[in-house]
Amino acid sequence: MPNLLSRSLFNLFFGARRKAMASLRGPQPGVLGTLGDFIGQQPWDVCARYGREYGGVTLIWMGPNPGLVLNDPALIEEVLETRRTEFEKGSISEQVRPTVLDSVFIAKQSEDWAPKRKTDPLEQPWSADWLAAQVGPMQATVTQSVEALLEEASIDLTPALRRLTFDAFAVVTVGERLPSSVFDDFMLMAKGADARVKANIPLRFVSAPKGFEAARERFYGHFAERVSAARRAPNLNAVDLMARTLREEPGIDDQRLARILGQFFYGGVFSASTTLVGAFHQLQKYPAAEERLAAEAASLAEGKLTFERLRDARWVEAVAYEALRILPAVRVFTRTPAVDTQLAGVRLPAGAMIMISNQHLHRDPAHWPNPETFEPARWLDGGVARDPLGSGHFFPFGRGPRACVGGAFTMVYLQTALATIAARAKVHVDSTEPFEEGFFFGVVLPTGVTGRLSSRGARSNAAVESA
């Protein structure tokens, strides 16, 4: 809490503003407002603490400017769903723009978000059929990655599963793995965006990493070349996103498709791989859950893994859901009113910060039995229907029309990866103590989660076929 002098100075200069917000609870502001609460702390932890201490709405001060932290499902529904057109995404849009360019992720609702979302390949009627066709290719690619990791005496799970995920995303987007140089450019551009996200100075003063612009030109240029080649010599049997989009949407602009393919990686590689790290960390802590996953995965490996068989693997699904609940990769969503607006009983000025976190709601003891315990069984026997993705107490991909466009794909990827890895290897994590959580590209970054993979002996059909 700010000292008496600091609180007095805030009240002296901004007391009238504070009086207008007197109906809301929140921490005492000082000369910096309540920014001091966030210094040295992860924002999701602060938001969760506010939820426990102040309830569903917390008044915060970004210096002299009021803002809100929302932990109330009804108010979150207002901002993200029923009144969503009144609120734009926060500063994240400008922070990552040099990396993701004109992605639908950062598009403004008042400008071009709607047409971009409507024409995104993952929003098309044929996307469900495309998604179902990706299980086999992803299984084969993940199996190859696991074979390589089995040769390592020790691994850091975060970068290892990030590269495994990148390779799987490459296969579903363009039909094959990409050169390491493309991955290197992908990471350099992500670091550029991350520096802007974490900057405490105006973005115009934030320098891009050395070689950023050249990396961006190469990265998106790589996909442009592939689109051009696929356009000249179409493969009618290919099931990847690029080939399917060119068949279904022949009028799509080549540059736009190339950017969509490149942006696909930024939409999910970091968050999906973080979820896998969290899942295997928790499975090490709860061996009965891990043994049940291994048994179901072994059964799946006895035949060709298809979308239909994966959909019937209820424990695999439950593990994925529980990992997303207890350790969601994206824990803070920001919005700002486009104009002065009324919310939570007060008038918020245009541009005010609204922070929405799922950290507290995903572990709310009033809603979840044993909320701090990794219990995949909570998702069986109607659990998924009780708390569907994007509902009040479970929104790892966000809520409403602006929820992640790749959410359905990510679920299929997570289940495919969990089943494939568990069938081929046992993941040993060196410590089941809570890992340190960093922050990278707007996503939780597990740090220091080391371990190794040991073979379960029997190879899956995918491994045999690809050998």
mmCIF file of C-alpha atoms in Angstrom, residues 151-450:
data_model
loop_
_atom_site.group_PDB
_atom_site.id
_atom_site.type_symbol
_atom_site.label_atom_id
_atom_site.label_comp_id
_atom_site.label_asym_id
_atom_site.label_seq_id
_atom_site.Cartn_x
_atom_site.Cartn_y
_atom_site.Cartn_z
ATOM 1 C CA GLU A 151 17.703 -39.395 -27.634
ATOM 2 C CA GLU A 152 18.247 -36.466 -25.252
ATOM 3 C CA ALA A 153 19.535 -37.149 -21.731
ATOM 4 C CA SER A 154 17.785 -34.050 -20.391
ATOM 5 C CA ILE A 155 15.479 -31.468 -21.901
ATOM 6 C CA ASP A 156 13.920 -28.150 -20.997
ATOM 7 C CA LEU A 157 10.282 -28.899 -21.719
ATOM 8 C CA THR A 158 9.262 -25.368 -22.695
ATOM 9 C CA PRO A 159 11.527 -24.896 -25.752
ATOM 10 C CA ALA A 160 11.346 -28.603 -26.625
ATOM 11 C CA LEU A 161 7.547 -28.690 -26.775
ATOM 12 C CA ARG A 162 7.484 -25.287 -28.459
ATOM 13 C CA ARG A 163 9.513 -26.636 -31.374
ATOM 14 C CA LEU A 164 7.439 -29.827 -31.443
ATOM 15 C CA THR A 165 4.322 -27.671 -31.667
ATOM 16 C CA PHE A 166 5.815 -25.425 -34.350
ATOM 17 C CA ASP A 167 6.596 -28.475 -36.486
ATOM 18 C CA ALA A 168 3.056 -29.807 -36.082
ATOM 19 C CA PHE A 169 1.623 -26.417 -37.033
ATOM 20 C CA ALA A 170 3.839 -26.395 -40.118
ATOM 21 C CA VAL A 171 2.437 -29.709 -41.296
ATOM 22 C CA VAL A 172 -1.165 -28.582 -40.906
ATOM 23 C CA THR A 173 -0.551 -25.238 -42.628
ATOM 24 C CA VAL A 174 1.713 -26.155 -45.563
ATOM 25 C CA GLY A 175 1.975 -29.949 -45.460
ATOM 26 C CA GLU A 176 5.530 -30.412 -44.227
ATOM 27 C CA ARG A 177 8.043 -29.297 -41.633
ATOM 28 C CA LEU A 178 9.765 -25.995 -42.201
ATOM 29 C CA PRO A 179 13.521 -25.322 -42.188
ATOM 30 C CA SER A 180 15.082 -24.315 -38.865
ATOM 31 C CA SER A 181 15.836 -20.920 -40.386
ATOM 32 C CA VAL A 182 12.088 -20.224 -40.583
ATOM 33 C CA PHE A 183 11.694 -21.164 -36.928
ATOM 34 C CA ASP A 184 14.592 -18.861 -36.049
ATOM 35 C CA ASP A 185 12.926 -15.961 -37.875
ATOM 36 C CA PHE A 186 9.646 -16.788 -36.125
ATOM 37 C CA MET A 187 11.352 -16.565 -32.723
ATOM 38 C CA LEU A 188 13.237 -13.354 -33.532
ATOM 39 C CA MET A 189 9.998 -11.657 -34.537
ATOM 40 C CA ALA A 190 8.289 -12.942 -31.384
ATOM 41 C CA LYS A 191 11.083 -11.456 -29.287
ATOM 42 C CA GLY A 192 10.532 -8.139 -31.022
ATOM 43 C CA ALA A 193 6.848 -8.207 -30.104
ATOM 44 C CA ASP A 194 7.636 -9.318 -26.568
ATOM 45 C CA ALA A 195 9.962 -6.362 -26.050
ATOM 46 C CA ARG A 196 7.132 -4.024 -27.030
ATOM 47 C CA VAL A 197 4.640 -5.800 -24.763
ATOM 48 C CA LYS A 198 6.957 -5.441 -21.772
ATOM 49 C CA ALA A 199 8.140 -1.901 -22.515
ATOM 50 C CA ASN A 200 7.591 0.762 -19.870
ATOM 51 C CA ILE A 201 8.259 3.552 -22.339
ATOM 52 C CA PRO A 202 6.327 4.809 -25.381
ATOM 53 C CA LEU A 203 6.485 2.270 -28.206
ATOM 54 C CA ARG A 204 8.133 4.747 -30.561
ATOM 55 C CA PHE A 205 11.239 4.507 -28.385
ATOM 56 C CA VAL A 206 11.371 0.691 -28.373
ATOM 57 C CA SER A 207 13.979 -0.646 -30.788
ATOM 58 C CA ALA A 208 13.375 -3.852 -32.700
ATOM 59 C CA PRO A 209 15.941 -6.648 -32.336
ATOM 60 C CA LYS A 210 18.793 -6.594 -34.820
ATOM 61 C CA GLY A 211 17.676 -8.176 -38.072
ATOM 62 C CA PHE A 212 13.953 -7.929 -37.248
ATOM 63 C CA GLU A 213 12.792 -6.428 -40.536
ATOM 64 C CA ALA A 214 14.864 -8.859 -42.590
ATOM 65 C CA ALA A 215 13.484 -11.769 -40.562
ATOM 66 C CA ARG A 216 9.920 -10.545 -41.133
ATOM 67 C CA GLU A 217 10.493 -10.260 -44.867
ATOM 68 C CA ARG A 218 11.955 -13.770 -44.991
ATOM 69 C CA PHE A 219 9.272 -15.298 -42.764
ATOM 70 C CA TYR A 220 6.229 -14.050 -44.625
ATOM 71 C CA GLY A 221 8.118 -14.311 -47.909
ATOM 72 C CA HIS A 222 8.603 -18.019 -47.278
ATOM 73 C CA PHE A 223 4.835 -18.536 -47.155
ATOM 74 C CA ALA A 224 4.303 -16.275 -50.147
ATOM 75 C CA GLU A 225 6.639 -18.471 -52.206
ATOM 76 C CA ARG A 226 4.801 -21.599 -51.097
ATOM 77 C CA VAL A 227 1.422 -20.121 -51.971
ATOM 78 C CA SER A 228 2.682 -19.070 -55.398
ATOM 79 C CA ALA A 229 4.105 -22.542 -56.054
ATOM 80 C CA ALA A 230 0.909 -24.242 -54.872
ATOM 81 C CA ARG A 231 -1.131 -21.948 -57.081
ATOM 82 C CA ARG A 232 0.972 -22.910 -60.131
ATOM 83 C CA ALA A 233 0.978 -26.638 -59.404
ATOM 84 C CA PRO A 234 -1.971 -27.542 -57.147
ATOM 85 C CA ASN A 235 -1.892 -30.859 -55.286
ATOM 86 C CA LEU A 236 -5.475 -32.065 -55.282
ATOM 87 C CA ASN A 237 -4.716 -34.687 -52.626
ATOM 88 C CA ALA A 238 -3.089 -32.332 -50.126
ATOM 89 C CA VAL A 239 -5.010 -31.753 -46.887
ATOM 90 C CA ASP A 240 -3.005 -28.857 -45.432
ATOM 91 C CA LEU A 241 -4.618 -25.462 -44.850
ATOM 92 C CA MET A 242 -2.835 -23.779 -47.733
ATOM 93 C CA ALA A 243 -3.903 -26.364 -50.300
ATOM 94 C CA ARG A 244 -7.447 -26.624 -48.982
ATOM 95 C CA THR A 245 -7.901 -22.844 -48.934
ATOM 96 C CA LEU A 246 -6.689 -22.508 -52.526
ATOM 97 C CA ARG A 247 -9.164 -25.183 -53.617
ATOM 98 C CA GLU A 248 -12.108 -23.795 -51.658
ATOM 99 C CA GLU A 249 -11.352 -20.072 -52.010
ATOM 100 C CA PRO A 250 -9.543 -19.736 -55.370
ATOM 101 C CA GLY A 251 -10.112 -15.986 -55.433
ATOM 102 C CA ILE A 252 -8.203 -15.336 -52.200
ATOM 103 C CA ASP A 253 -5.325 -12.894 -52.560
ATOM 104 C CA ASP A 254 -1.947 -14.674 -52.428
ATOM 105 C CA GLN A 255 -0.384 -12.164 -50.065
ATOM 106 C CA ARG A 256 -3.307 -12.358 -47.684
ATOM 107 C CA LEU A 257 -3.173 -16.149 -47.613
ATOM 108 C CA ALA A 258 0.586 -16.065 -47.019
ATOM 109 C CA ARG A 259 0.080 -13.745 -44.062
ATOM 110 C CA ILE A 260 -2.727 -15.876 -42.647
ATOM 111 C CA LEU A 261 -0.471 -18.936 -42.780
ATOM 112 C CA GLY A 262 2.372 -17.123 -41.030
ATOM 113 C CA GLN A 263 0.062 -15.582 -38.445
ATOM 114 C CA PHE A 264 -1.337 -19.035 -37.682
ATOM 115 C CA PHE A 265 1.878 -19.835 -35.816
ATOM 116 C CA TYR A 266 1.695 -16.721 -33.638
ATOM 117 C CA GLY A 267 -1.901 -17.546 -32.822
ATOM 118 C CA GLY A 268 -1.115 -20.814 -31.073
ATOM 119 C CA VAL A 269 2.459 -22.123 -30.913
ATOM 120 C CA PHE A 270 3.305 -20.417 -27.614
ATOM 121 C CA SER A 271 -0.032 -21.001 -25.906
ATOM 122 C CA ALA A 272 -0.449 -24.632 -27.022
ATOM 123 C CA SER A 273 3.094 -25.629 -26.048
ATOM 124 C CA THR A 274 2.710 -23.910 -22.667
ATOM 125 C CA THR A 275 -0.441 -25.954 -22.071
ATOM 126 C CA LEU A 276 1.434 -29.168 -22.865
ATOM 127 C CA VAL A 277 4.192 -28.266 -20.404
ATOM 128 C CA GLY A 278 1.600 -27.597 -17.714
ATOM 129 C CA ALA A 279 -0.209 -30.859 -18.458
ATOM 130 C CA PHE A 280 2.867 -33.065 -18.173
ATOM 131 C CA HIS A 281 4.043 -31.215 -15.069
ATOM 132 C CA GLN A 282 0.700 -31.939 -13.380
ATOM 133 C CA LEU A 283 0.586 -35.524 -14.648
ATOM 134 C CA GLN A 284 3.932 -36.169 -12.960
ATOM 135 C CA LYS A 285 2.395 -34.911 -9.727
ATOM 136 C CA TYR A 286 -0.686 -37.100 -10.092
ATOM 137 C CA PRO A 287 0.559 -40.497 -11.339
ATOM 138 C CA ALA A 288 -2.874 -42.146 -11.385
ATOM 139 C CA ALA A 289 -4.043 -39.598 -13.938
ATOM 140 C CA GLU A 290 -0.853 -40.130 -15.957
ATOM 141 C CA GLU A 291 -1.279 -43.915 -15.924
ATOM 142 C CA ARG A 292 -4.843 -43.602 -17.150
ATOM 143 C CA LEU A 293 -3.710 -41.299 -19.953
ATOM 144 C CA ALA A 294 -0.982 -43.755 -20.957
ATOM 145 C CA ALA A 295 -3.466 -46.631 -21.043
ATOM 146 C CA GLU A 296 -5.948 -44.754 -23.220
ATOM 147 C CA ALA A 297 -3.128 -43.518 -25.472
ATOM 148 C CA ALA A 298 -1.823 -47.076 -25.884
ATOM 149 C CA SER A 299 -5.281 -48.209 -26.952
ATOM 150 C CA LEU A 300 -5.466 -45.415 -29.499
ATOM 151 C CA ALA A 301 -2.031 -46.375 -30.855
ATOM 152 C CA GLU A 302 -3.227 -49.880 -31.688
ATOM 153 C CA GLY A 303 -4.902 -48.581 -34.826
ATOM 154 C CA LYS A 304 -4.940 -45.574 -37.088
ATOM 155 C CA LEU A 305 -5.648 -42.446 -35.096
ATOM 156 C CA THR A 306 -8.569 -40.620 -36.631
ATOM 157 C CA PHE A 307 -10.629 -37.639 -35.623
ATOM 158 C CA GLU A 308 -13.518 -39.935 -34.711
ATOM 159 C CA ARG A 309 -11.371 -42.149 -32.464
ATOM 160 C CA LEU A 310 -9.749 -39.126 -30.848
ATOM 161 C CA ARG A 311 -13.163 -37.622 -30.154
ATOM 162 C CA ASP A 312 -14.109 -40.768 -28.213
ATOM 163 C CA ALA A 313 -10.933 -40.621 -26.058
ATOM 164 C CA ARG A 314 -12.610 -39.036 -23.046
ATOM 165 C CA TRP A 315 -9.640 -39.134 -20.686
ATOM 166 C CA VAL A 316 -7.353 -37.481 -23.221
ATOM 167 C CA GLU A 317 -9.978 -34.766 -23.614
ATOM 168 C CA ALA A 318 -10.341 -34.431 -19.837
ATOM 169 C CA VAL A 319 -6.596 -34.002 -19.350
ATOM 170 C CA ALA A 320 -6.524 -31.272 -22.001
ATOM 171 C CA TYR A 321 -9.462 -29.445 -20.418
ATOM 172 C CA GLU A 322 -8.021 -29.681 -16.926
ATOM 173 C CA ALA A 323 -4.636 -28.368 -18.068
ATOM 174 C CA LEU A 324 -6.429 -25.415 -19.670
ATOM 175 C CA ARG A 325 -8.370 -24.817 -16.461
ATOM 176 C CA ILE A 326 -5.644 -24.970 -13.863
ATOM 177 C CA LEU A 327 -2.781 -23.547 -15.959
ATOM 178 C CA PRO A 328 -4.258 -21.523 -18.838
ATOM 179 C CA ALA A 329 -1.609 -20.099 -21.130
ATOM 180 C CA VAL A 330 -3.419 -16.790 -21.676
ATOM 181 C CA ARG A 331 -4.628 -15.360 -18.380
ATOM 182 C CA VAL A 332 -5.244 -11.686 -19.008
ATOM 183 C CA PHE A 333 -7.464 -10.093 -21.653
ATOM 184 C CA THR A 334 -7.612 -6.315 -21.943
ATOM 185 C CA ARG A 335 -10.245 -4.026 -23.354
ATOM 186 C CA THR A 336 -10.783 -0.264 -23.523
ATOM 187 C CA PRO A 337 -14.033 1.655 -24.075
ATOM 188 C CA ALA A 338 -14.130 3.217 -27.529
ATOM 189 C CA VAL A 339 -16.052 6.164 -26.038
ATOM 190 C CA ASP A 340 -17.056 7.195 -22.525
ATOM 191 C CA THR A 341 -19.328 4.431 -21.256
ATOM 192 C CA GLN A 342 -21.246 3.169 -18.229
ATOM 193 C CA LEU A 343 -20.021 -0.094 -16.711
ATOM 194 C CA ALA A 344 -20.319 -1.617 -13.235
ATOM 195 C CA GLY A 345 -22.301 1.380 -12.080
ATOM 196 C CA VAL A 346 -19.676 4.003 -12.950
ATOM 197 C CA ARG A 347 -18.791 6.054 -15.969
ATOM 198 C CA LEU A 348 -15.520 4.999 -17.542
ATOM 199 C CA PRO A 349 -13.690 7.397 -19.853
ATOM 200 C CA ALA A 350 -12.726 6.325 -23.357
ATOM 201 C CA GLY A 351 -9.418 4.489 -23.317
ATOM 202 C CA ALA A 352 -9.722 3.327 -19.679
ATOM 203 C CA MET A 353 -7.982 0.051 -18.913
ATOM 204 C CA ILE A 354 -10.238 -2.964 -18.326
ATOM 205 C CA MET A 355 -8.391 -6.110 -17.258
ATOM 206 C CA ILE A 356 -10.140 -9.473 -17.423
ATOM 207 C CA SER A 357 -8.363 -12.483 -15.980
ATOM 208 C CA ASN A 358 -9.410 -16.128 -15.863
ATOM 209 C CA GLN A 359 -6.916 -16.976 -13.107
ATOM 210 C CA HIS A 360 -9.394 -16.473 -10.262
ATOM 211 C CA LEU A 361 -12.490 -17.786 -12.013
ATOM 212 C CA HIS A 362 -10.746 -20.959 -13.184
ATOM 213 C CA ARG A 363 -9.969 -21.694 -9.524
ATOM 214 C CA ASP A 364 -12.989 -20.172 -7.821
ATOM 215 C CA PRO A 365 -13.831 -22.466 -4.862
ATOM 216 C CA ALA A 366 -17.457 -21.365 -5.064
ATOM 217 C CA HIS A 367 -17.662 -22.981 -8.488
ATOM 218 C CA TRP A 368 -15.011 -25.711 -8.653
ATOM 219 C CA PRO A 369 -14.627 -28.525 -6.067
ATOM 220 C CA ASN A 370 -10.952 -28.892 -5.087
ATOM 221 C CA PRO A 371 -9.981 -26.034 -7.407
ATOM 222 C CA GLU A 372 -6.237 -26.221 -6.719
ATOM 223 C CA THR A 373 -6.052 -29.926 -7.568
ATOM 224 C CA PHE A 374 -5.457 -31.348 -11.034
ATOM 225 C CA GLU A 375 -8.533 -33.567 -11.444
ATOM 226 C CA PRO A 376 -9.314 -34.491 -15.062
ATOM 227 C CA ALA A 377 -12.243 -36.574 -13.821
ATOM 228 C CA ARG A 378 -14.211 -33.372 -13.218
ATOM 229 C CA TRP A 379 -14.679 -33.173 -16.995
ATOM 230 C CA LEU A 380 -16.278 -36.613 -17.332
ATOM 231 C CA ASP A 381 -19.981 -37.413 -17.036
ATOM 232 C CA GLY A 382 -21.228 -34.071 -18.282
ATOM 233 C CA GLY A 383 -18.389 -31.862 -17.047
ATOM 234 C CA VAL A 384 -17.637 -30.458 -20.502
ATOM 235 C CA ALA A 385 -21.308 -29.566 -20.961
ATOM 236 C CA ARG A 386 -21.482 -27.934 -17.516
ATOM 237 C CA ASP A 387 -18.476 -25.709 -18.171
ATOM 238 C CA PRO A 388 -18.032 -25.418 -21.945
ATOM 239 C CA LEU A 389 -15.231 -23.439 -23.494
ATOM 240 C CA GLY A 390 -16.006 -19.739 -23.356
ATOM 241 C CA SER A 391 -18.363 -19.947 -20.378
ATOM 242 C CA GLY A 392 -18.374 -17.924 -17.174
ATOM 243 C CA HIS A 393 -15.773 -19.880 -15.226
ATOM 244 C CA PHE A 394 -13.846 -21.439 -18.112
ATOM 245 C CA PHE A 395 -12.520 -19.287 -20.938
ATOM 246 C CA PRO A 396 -8.899 -20.186 -21.763
ATOM 247 C CA PHE A 397 -9.401 -18.927 -25.338
ATOM 248 C CA GLY A 398 -11.470 -15.894 -24.399
ATOM 249 C CA ARG A 399 -15.235 -15.427 -24.704
ATOM 250 C CA GLY A 400 -17.699 -14.337 -27.316
ATOM 251 C CA PRO A 401 -17.262 -13.572 -31.018
ATOM 252 C CA ARG A 402 -13.666 -12.400 -30.488
ATOM 253 C CA ALA A 403 -12.570 -15.612 -28.789
ATOM 254 C CA CYS A 404 -9.585 -17.249 -30.469
ATOM 255 C CA VAL A 405 -10.492 -18.233 -34.024
ATOM 256 C CA GLY A 406 -8.194 -21.241 -33.665
ATOM 257 C CA GLY A 407 -9.721 -22.547 -30.432
ATOM 258 C CA ALA A 408 -11.261 -25.658 -32.011
ATOM 259 C CA PHE A 409 -8.019 -26.475 -33.797
ATOM 260 C CA THR A 410 -6.014 -26.017 -30.595
ATOM 261 C CA MET A 411 -8.217 -28.488 -28.741
ATOM 262 C CA VAL A 412 -7.695 -31.115 -31.444
ATOM 263 C CA TYR A 413 -3.960 -30.426 -31.484
ATOM 264 C CA LEU A 414 -3.651 -30.704 -27.694
ATOM 265 C CA GLN A 415 -5.527 -33.993 -27.631
ATOM 266 C CA THR A 416 -3.505 -35.382 -30.541
ATOM 267 C CA ALA A 417 -0.219 -34.338 -28.950
ATOM 268 C CA LEU A 418 -1.142 -35.677 -25.501
ATOM 269 C CA ALA A 419 -2.253 -39.022 -26.910
ATOM 270 C CA THR A 420 0.753 -39.365 -29.219
ATOM 271 C CA ILE A 421 3.380 -38.416 -26.650
ATOM 272 C CA ALA A 422 1.842 -40.562 -23.912
ATOM 273 C CA ALA A 423 1.646 -43.587 -26.224
ATOM 274 C CA ARG A 424 5.293 -43.387 -27.190
ATOM 275 C CA ALA A 425 7.014 -42.016 -24.093
ATOM 276 C CA LYS A 426 6.765 -41.345 -20.407
ATOM 277 C CA VAL A 427 7.570 -37.727 -19.604
ATOM 278 C CA HIS A 428 9.669 -37.465 -16.446
ATOM 279 C CA VAL A 429 9.664 -34.007 -14.859
ATOM 280 C CA ASP A 430 12.484 -33.287 -12.434
ATOM 281 C CA SER A 431 10.319 -31.412 -9.934
ATOM 282 C CA THR A 432 6.585 -31.248 -9.290
ATOM 283 C CA GLU A 433 6.951 -28.075 -7.252
ATOM 284 C CA PRO A 434 5.138 -25.097 -8.820
ATOM 285 C CA PHE A 435 7.293 -23.799 -11.639
ATOM 286 C CA GLU A 436 8.245 -20.178 -12.076
ATOM 287 C CA GLU A 437 5.945 -18.415 -14.509
ATOM 288 C CA GLY A 438 7.403 -15.876 -16.858
ATOM 289 C CA PHE A 439 5.642 -13.938 -19.586
ATOM 290 C CA PHE A 440 6.447 -14.051 -23.309
ATOM 291 C CA PHE A 441 4.452 -12.719 -26.263
ATOM 292 C CA GLY A 442 1.426 -12.232 -24.022
ATOM 293 C CA VAL A 443 1.513 -15.874 -22.919
ATOM 294 C CA VAL A 444 2.558 -17.541 -19.666
ATOM 295 C CA LEU A 445 6.085 -18.930 -19.998
ATOM 296 C CA PRO A 446 6.939 -21.934 -17.783
ATOM 297 C CA THR A 447 10.594 -21.672 -16.769
ATOM 298 C CA GLY A 448 12.914 -24.291 -15.356
ATOM 299 C CA VAL A 449 10.667 -27.278 -16.156
ATOM 300 C CA THR A 450 13.319 -29.838 -16.987
#
